[in-house]
Coordinates of C-alpha atoms in Angstrom, one line a residue:
X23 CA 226.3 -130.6 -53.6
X24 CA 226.4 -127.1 -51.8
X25 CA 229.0 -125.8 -50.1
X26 CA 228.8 -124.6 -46.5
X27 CA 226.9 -120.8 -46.3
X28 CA 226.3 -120.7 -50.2
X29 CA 223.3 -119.1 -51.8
X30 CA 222.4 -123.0 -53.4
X31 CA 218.9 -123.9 -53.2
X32 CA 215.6 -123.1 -55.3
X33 CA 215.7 -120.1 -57.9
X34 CA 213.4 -117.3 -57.3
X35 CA 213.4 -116.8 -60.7
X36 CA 212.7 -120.1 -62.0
X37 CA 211.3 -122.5 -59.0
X38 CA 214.4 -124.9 -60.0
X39 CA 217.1 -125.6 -57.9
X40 CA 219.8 -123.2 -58.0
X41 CA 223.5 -123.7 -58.2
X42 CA 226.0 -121.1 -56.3
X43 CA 227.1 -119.0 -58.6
X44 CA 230.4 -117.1 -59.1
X45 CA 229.2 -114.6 -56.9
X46 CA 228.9 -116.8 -54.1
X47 CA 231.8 -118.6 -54.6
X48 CA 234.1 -115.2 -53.7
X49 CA 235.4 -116.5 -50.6
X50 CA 236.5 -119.9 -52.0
X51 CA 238.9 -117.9 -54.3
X52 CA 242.5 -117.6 -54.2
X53 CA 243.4 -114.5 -55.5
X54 CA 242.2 -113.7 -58.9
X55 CA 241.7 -117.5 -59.4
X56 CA 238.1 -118.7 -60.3
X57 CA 236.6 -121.6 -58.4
X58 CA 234.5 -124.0 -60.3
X59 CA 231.9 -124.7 -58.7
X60 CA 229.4 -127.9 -59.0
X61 CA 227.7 -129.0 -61.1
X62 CA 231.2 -128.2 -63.1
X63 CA 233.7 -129.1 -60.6
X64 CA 236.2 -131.9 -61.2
X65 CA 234.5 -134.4 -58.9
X66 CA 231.2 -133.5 -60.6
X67 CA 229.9 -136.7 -63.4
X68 CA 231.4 -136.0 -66.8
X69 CA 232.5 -136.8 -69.4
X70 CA 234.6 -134.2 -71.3
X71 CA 236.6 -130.7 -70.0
X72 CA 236.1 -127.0 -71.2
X73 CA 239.2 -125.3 -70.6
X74 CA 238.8 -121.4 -70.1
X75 CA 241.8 -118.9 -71.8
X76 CA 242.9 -118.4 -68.0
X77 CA 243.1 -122.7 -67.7
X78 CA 240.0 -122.8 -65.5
X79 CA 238.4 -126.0 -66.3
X80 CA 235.0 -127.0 -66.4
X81 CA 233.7 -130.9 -66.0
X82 CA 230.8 -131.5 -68.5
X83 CA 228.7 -133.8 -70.5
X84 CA 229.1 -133.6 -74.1
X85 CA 225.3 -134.6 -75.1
X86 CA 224.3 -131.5 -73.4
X87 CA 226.5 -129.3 -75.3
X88 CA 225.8 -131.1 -78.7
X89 CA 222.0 -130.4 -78.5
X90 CA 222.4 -127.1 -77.6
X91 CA 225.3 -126.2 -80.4
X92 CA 226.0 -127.4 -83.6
X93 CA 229.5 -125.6 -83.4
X94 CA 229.9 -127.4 -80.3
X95 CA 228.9 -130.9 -82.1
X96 CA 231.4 -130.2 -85.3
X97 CA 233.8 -129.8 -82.2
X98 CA 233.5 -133.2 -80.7
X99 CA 233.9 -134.3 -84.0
X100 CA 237.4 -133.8 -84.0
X101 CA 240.2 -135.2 -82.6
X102 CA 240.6 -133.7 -78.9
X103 CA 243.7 -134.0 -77.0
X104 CA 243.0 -135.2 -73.1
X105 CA 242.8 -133.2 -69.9
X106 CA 245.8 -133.0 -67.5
X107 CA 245.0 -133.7 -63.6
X108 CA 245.5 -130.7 -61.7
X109 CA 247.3 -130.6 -58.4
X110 CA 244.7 -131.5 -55.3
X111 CA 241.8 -131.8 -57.8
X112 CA 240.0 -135.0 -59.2
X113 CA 241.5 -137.0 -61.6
X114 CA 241.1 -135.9 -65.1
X115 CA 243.3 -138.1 -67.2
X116 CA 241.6 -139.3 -70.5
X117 CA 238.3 -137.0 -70.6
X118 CA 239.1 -135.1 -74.0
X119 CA 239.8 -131.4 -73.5
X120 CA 238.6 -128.1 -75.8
X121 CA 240.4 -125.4 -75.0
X122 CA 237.9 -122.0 -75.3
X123 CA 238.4 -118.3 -76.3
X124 CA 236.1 -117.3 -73.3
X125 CA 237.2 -116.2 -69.8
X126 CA 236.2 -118.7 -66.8
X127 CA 233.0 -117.0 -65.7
X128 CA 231.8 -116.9 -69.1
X129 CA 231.8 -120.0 -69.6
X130 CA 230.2 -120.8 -66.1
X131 CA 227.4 -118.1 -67.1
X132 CA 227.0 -120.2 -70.4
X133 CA 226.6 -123.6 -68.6
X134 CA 224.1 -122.9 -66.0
X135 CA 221.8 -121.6 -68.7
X136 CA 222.5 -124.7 -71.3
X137 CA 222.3 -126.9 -68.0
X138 CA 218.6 -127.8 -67.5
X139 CA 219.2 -128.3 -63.4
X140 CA 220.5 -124.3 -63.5
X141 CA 219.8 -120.7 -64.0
X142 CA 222.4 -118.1 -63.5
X143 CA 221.7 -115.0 -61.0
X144 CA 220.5 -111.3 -62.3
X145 CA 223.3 -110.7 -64.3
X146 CA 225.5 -107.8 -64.9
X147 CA 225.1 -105.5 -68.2
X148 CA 228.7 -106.6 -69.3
X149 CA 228.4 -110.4 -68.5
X150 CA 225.2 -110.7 -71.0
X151 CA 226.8 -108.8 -73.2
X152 CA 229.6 -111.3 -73.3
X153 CA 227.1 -114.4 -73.4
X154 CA 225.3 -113.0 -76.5
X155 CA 228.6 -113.0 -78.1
X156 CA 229.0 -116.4 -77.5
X157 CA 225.5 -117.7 -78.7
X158 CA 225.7 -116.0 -81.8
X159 CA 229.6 -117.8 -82.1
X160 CA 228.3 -121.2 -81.1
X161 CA 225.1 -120.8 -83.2
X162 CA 222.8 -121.5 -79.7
X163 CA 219.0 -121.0 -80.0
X164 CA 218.8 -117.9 -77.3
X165 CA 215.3 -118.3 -75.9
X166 CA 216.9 -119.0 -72.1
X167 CA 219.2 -116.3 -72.8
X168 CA 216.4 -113.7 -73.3
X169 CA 214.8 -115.1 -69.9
X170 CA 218.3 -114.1 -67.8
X171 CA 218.1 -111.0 -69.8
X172 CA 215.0 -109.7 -69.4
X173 CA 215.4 -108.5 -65.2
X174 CA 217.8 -106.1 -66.5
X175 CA 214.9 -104.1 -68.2
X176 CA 212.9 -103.8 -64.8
X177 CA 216.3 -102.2 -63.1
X178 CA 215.9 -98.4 -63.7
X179 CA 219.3 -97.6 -61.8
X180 CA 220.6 -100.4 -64.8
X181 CA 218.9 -98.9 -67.7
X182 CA 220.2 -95.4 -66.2
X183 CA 223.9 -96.3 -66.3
X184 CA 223.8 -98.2 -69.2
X185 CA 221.0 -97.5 -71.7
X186 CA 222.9 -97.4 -74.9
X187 CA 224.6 -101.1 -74.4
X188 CA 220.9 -102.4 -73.0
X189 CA 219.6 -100.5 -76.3
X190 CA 221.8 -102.2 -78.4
X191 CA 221.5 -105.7 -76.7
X192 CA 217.6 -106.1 -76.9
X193 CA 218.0 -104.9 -80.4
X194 CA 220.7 -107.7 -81.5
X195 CA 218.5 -110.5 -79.4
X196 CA 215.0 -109.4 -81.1
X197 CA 213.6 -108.4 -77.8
X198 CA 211.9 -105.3 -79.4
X199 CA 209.8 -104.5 -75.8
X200 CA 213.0 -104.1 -74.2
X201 CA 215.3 -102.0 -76.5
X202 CA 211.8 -99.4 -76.4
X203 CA 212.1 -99.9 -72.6
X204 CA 215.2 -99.1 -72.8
X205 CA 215.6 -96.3 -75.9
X206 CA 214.0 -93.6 -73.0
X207 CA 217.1 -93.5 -71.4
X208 CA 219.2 -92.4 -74.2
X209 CA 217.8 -89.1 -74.8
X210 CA 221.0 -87.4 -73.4
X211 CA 223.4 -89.3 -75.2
X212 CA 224.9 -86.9 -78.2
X213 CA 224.0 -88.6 -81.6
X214 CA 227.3 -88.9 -82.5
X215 CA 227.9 -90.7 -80.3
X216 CA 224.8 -93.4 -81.0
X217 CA 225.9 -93.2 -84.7
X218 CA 229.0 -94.4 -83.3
X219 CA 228.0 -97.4 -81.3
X220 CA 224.7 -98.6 -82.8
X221 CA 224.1 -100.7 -86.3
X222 CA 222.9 -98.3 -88.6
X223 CA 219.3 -100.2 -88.5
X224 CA 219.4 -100.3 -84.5
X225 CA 220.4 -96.2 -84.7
X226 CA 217.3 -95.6 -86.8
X227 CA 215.1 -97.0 -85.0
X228 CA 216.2 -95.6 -81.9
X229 CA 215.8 -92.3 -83.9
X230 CA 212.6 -92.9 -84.7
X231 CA 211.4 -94.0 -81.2
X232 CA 212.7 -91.3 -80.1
X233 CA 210.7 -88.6 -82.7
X234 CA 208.1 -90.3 -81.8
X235 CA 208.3 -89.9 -78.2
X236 CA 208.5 -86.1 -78.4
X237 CA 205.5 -85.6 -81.1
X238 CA 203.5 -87.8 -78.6
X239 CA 204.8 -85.3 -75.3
X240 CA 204.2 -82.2 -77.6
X241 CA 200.6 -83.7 -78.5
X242 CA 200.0 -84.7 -74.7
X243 CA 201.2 -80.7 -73.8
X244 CA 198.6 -79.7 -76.7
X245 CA 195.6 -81.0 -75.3
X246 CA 196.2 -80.5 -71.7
X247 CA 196.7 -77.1 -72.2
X248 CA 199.3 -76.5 -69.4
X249 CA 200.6 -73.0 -70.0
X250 CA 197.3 -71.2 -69.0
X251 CA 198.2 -72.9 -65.1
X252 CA 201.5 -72.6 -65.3
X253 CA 202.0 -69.3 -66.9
X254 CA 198.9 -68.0 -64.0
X255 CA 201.3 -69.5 -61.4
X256 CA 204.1 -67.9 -62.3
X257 CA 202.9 -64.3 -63.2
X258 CA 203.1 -65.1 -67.1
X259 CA 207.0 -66.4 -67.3
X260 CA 207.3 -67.9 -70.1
X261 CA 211.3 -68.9 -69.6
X262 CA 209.4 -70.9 -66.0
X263 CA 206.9 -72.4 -68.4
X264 CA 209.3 -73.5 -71.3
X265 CA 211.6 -74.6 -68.3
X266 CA 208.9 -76.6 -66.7
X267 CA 207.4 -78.3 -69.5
X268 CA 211.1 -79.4 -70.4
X269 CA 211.5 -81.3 -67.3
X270 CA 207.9 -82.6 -67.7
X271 CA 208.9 -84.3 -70.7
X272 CA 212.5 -85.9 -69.5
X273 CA 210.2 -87.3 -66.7
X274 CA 207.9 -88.8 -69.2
X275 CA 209.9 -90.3 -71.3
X276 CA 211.6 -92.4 -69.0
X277 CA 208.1 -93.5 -67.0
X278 CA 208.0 -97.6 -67.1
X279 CA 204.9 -98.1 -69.0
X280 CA 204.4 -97.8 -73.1
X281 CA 201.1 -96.9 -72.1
X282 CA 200.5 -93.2 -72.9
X283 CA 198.1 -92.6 -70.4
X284 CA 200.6 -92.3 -67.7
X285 CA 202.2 -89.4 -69.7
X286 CA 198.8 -87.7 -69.4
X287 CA 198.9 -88.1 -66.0
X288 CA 202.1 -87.0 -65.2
X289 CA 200.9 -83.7 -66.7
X290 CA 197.1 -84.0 -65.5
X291 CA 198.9 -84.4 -61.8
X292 CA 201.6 -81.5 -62.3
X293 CA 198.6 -79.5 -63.3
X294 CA 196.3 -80.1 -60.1
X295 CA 199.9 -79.2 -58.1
X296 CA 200.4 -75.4 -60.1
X297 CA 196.5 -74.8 -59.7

């Protein structure tokens, strides 16, 4: 079931079909009031209710959260009081009811990945963070999580306005690839300020990516020999020189491959332009 002008249909991302998200549910709102949209909906098939901390309530079937969760399962386990009917919504009555710590479109985010007919949308920096919390508090194998994930890695304006949180949330899911991808853009945060936010494990490594990066630049500088064209360029400045090879190198660091050749050739080209 779609609604009228919703973005339902097949995933680019996955070839599956695709269930509107929150996103595309903005004009069915009501103020600040989240819609629940299908497969969750009340008239949706069900046979239990996840209840948000803002009362939003989500139709599902317990098998599915079971085998995803053993919290989950020990959850079922116990007694569960039963769902009230909602004014001008499906009738609810006698489907048990567990009441969550999570806001409404958390817990959406959370069942389109768990649900095998669904895959959420690109998501937003702060709404994976959120869903990471709540895999590592239901215990939930994360291998679908790491697939919504990963297009935050190939957004630079993302990993530009938020490189420390990316940093940290590649680090915390294993996805080693991506906290690299993402470590380049944290060279003008104040280490304090990465002591601060980062597990003292994560804020080594980053450290050492980091050192690394520069002695690989400063080799890079070494054998391309760029002050000869530079310094000819510029009538022997050496404050141009020092000043140029210092943007050279925050340009590098952020290019989208770990593969040093294009560092060489950001220099090799910047060297054919001063000749």
């Amino acid at each position: 079931m779609y609604f009228p002008g919703s973005a339902g249909g097949i995933s680019a991302l996955t070839g599956e079909p695709r269930y509107p998200t929150r996103r595309d549910f903005l004009q069915w709102e009501s103020g600040d009031k989240f819609i629940v949209p299908p497969p969750f909906e009340a008239s949706s098939p069900g046979d239990c209710i996840l209840q948000s901390v803002e009362d939003v309530q989500f139709k599902v079937f317990r098998q599915i959260l079971v085998l995803a969760s053993p919290v989950m399962a020990d959850m079922f386990s116990l007694p569960q009081k039963e769902a009230e009917t909602k004014s001008n919504a499906a009738p609810l009555d006698h489907l048990p009811l567990i009441s969550l710590a999570e806001d409404a479109e958390t817990i959406h985010n959370l069942l389109l990945l768990l649900y095998p007919t669904s895959f959420p949308d690109k998501l937003e920096v702060q709404e994976a963070i959120k869903l990471a919390k709540v895999y590592d508090k239901y215990l939930i194998p994360k291998t679908r999580l790491r697939l919504a994930i990963g297009p935050l890695y190939n957004s630079r304006s993302t990993l530009e306005n938020s490189p420390l949180e990316l940093y940290r949330l590649a680090w915390e899911l294993e996805m080693m690839s991506e906290a690299a991808i993402a470590s380049r853009f944290t060279h003008k945060i104040a280490f304090k300020d990465l002591y601060i936010a980062l597990p003292m494990e994560a804020f080594e490594k980053l450290l050492d990516l980091r050192k690394r990066r520069e002695e690989g630049l400063d080799g890079l500088i070494a054998v391309l020999e760029p002050r000869k064209s530079i310094c000819e360029a510029d009538a022997g400045n050496d404050f141009d020189f020092f000043c140029q090879i210092a943007a050279l190198k925050d340009l590098a660091k952020t290019t989208s491959s770990e593969d040093s050749g294009d560092y060489a050739a950001v220099f090799g080209l910047y060297t054919l332009q001063v000749l």
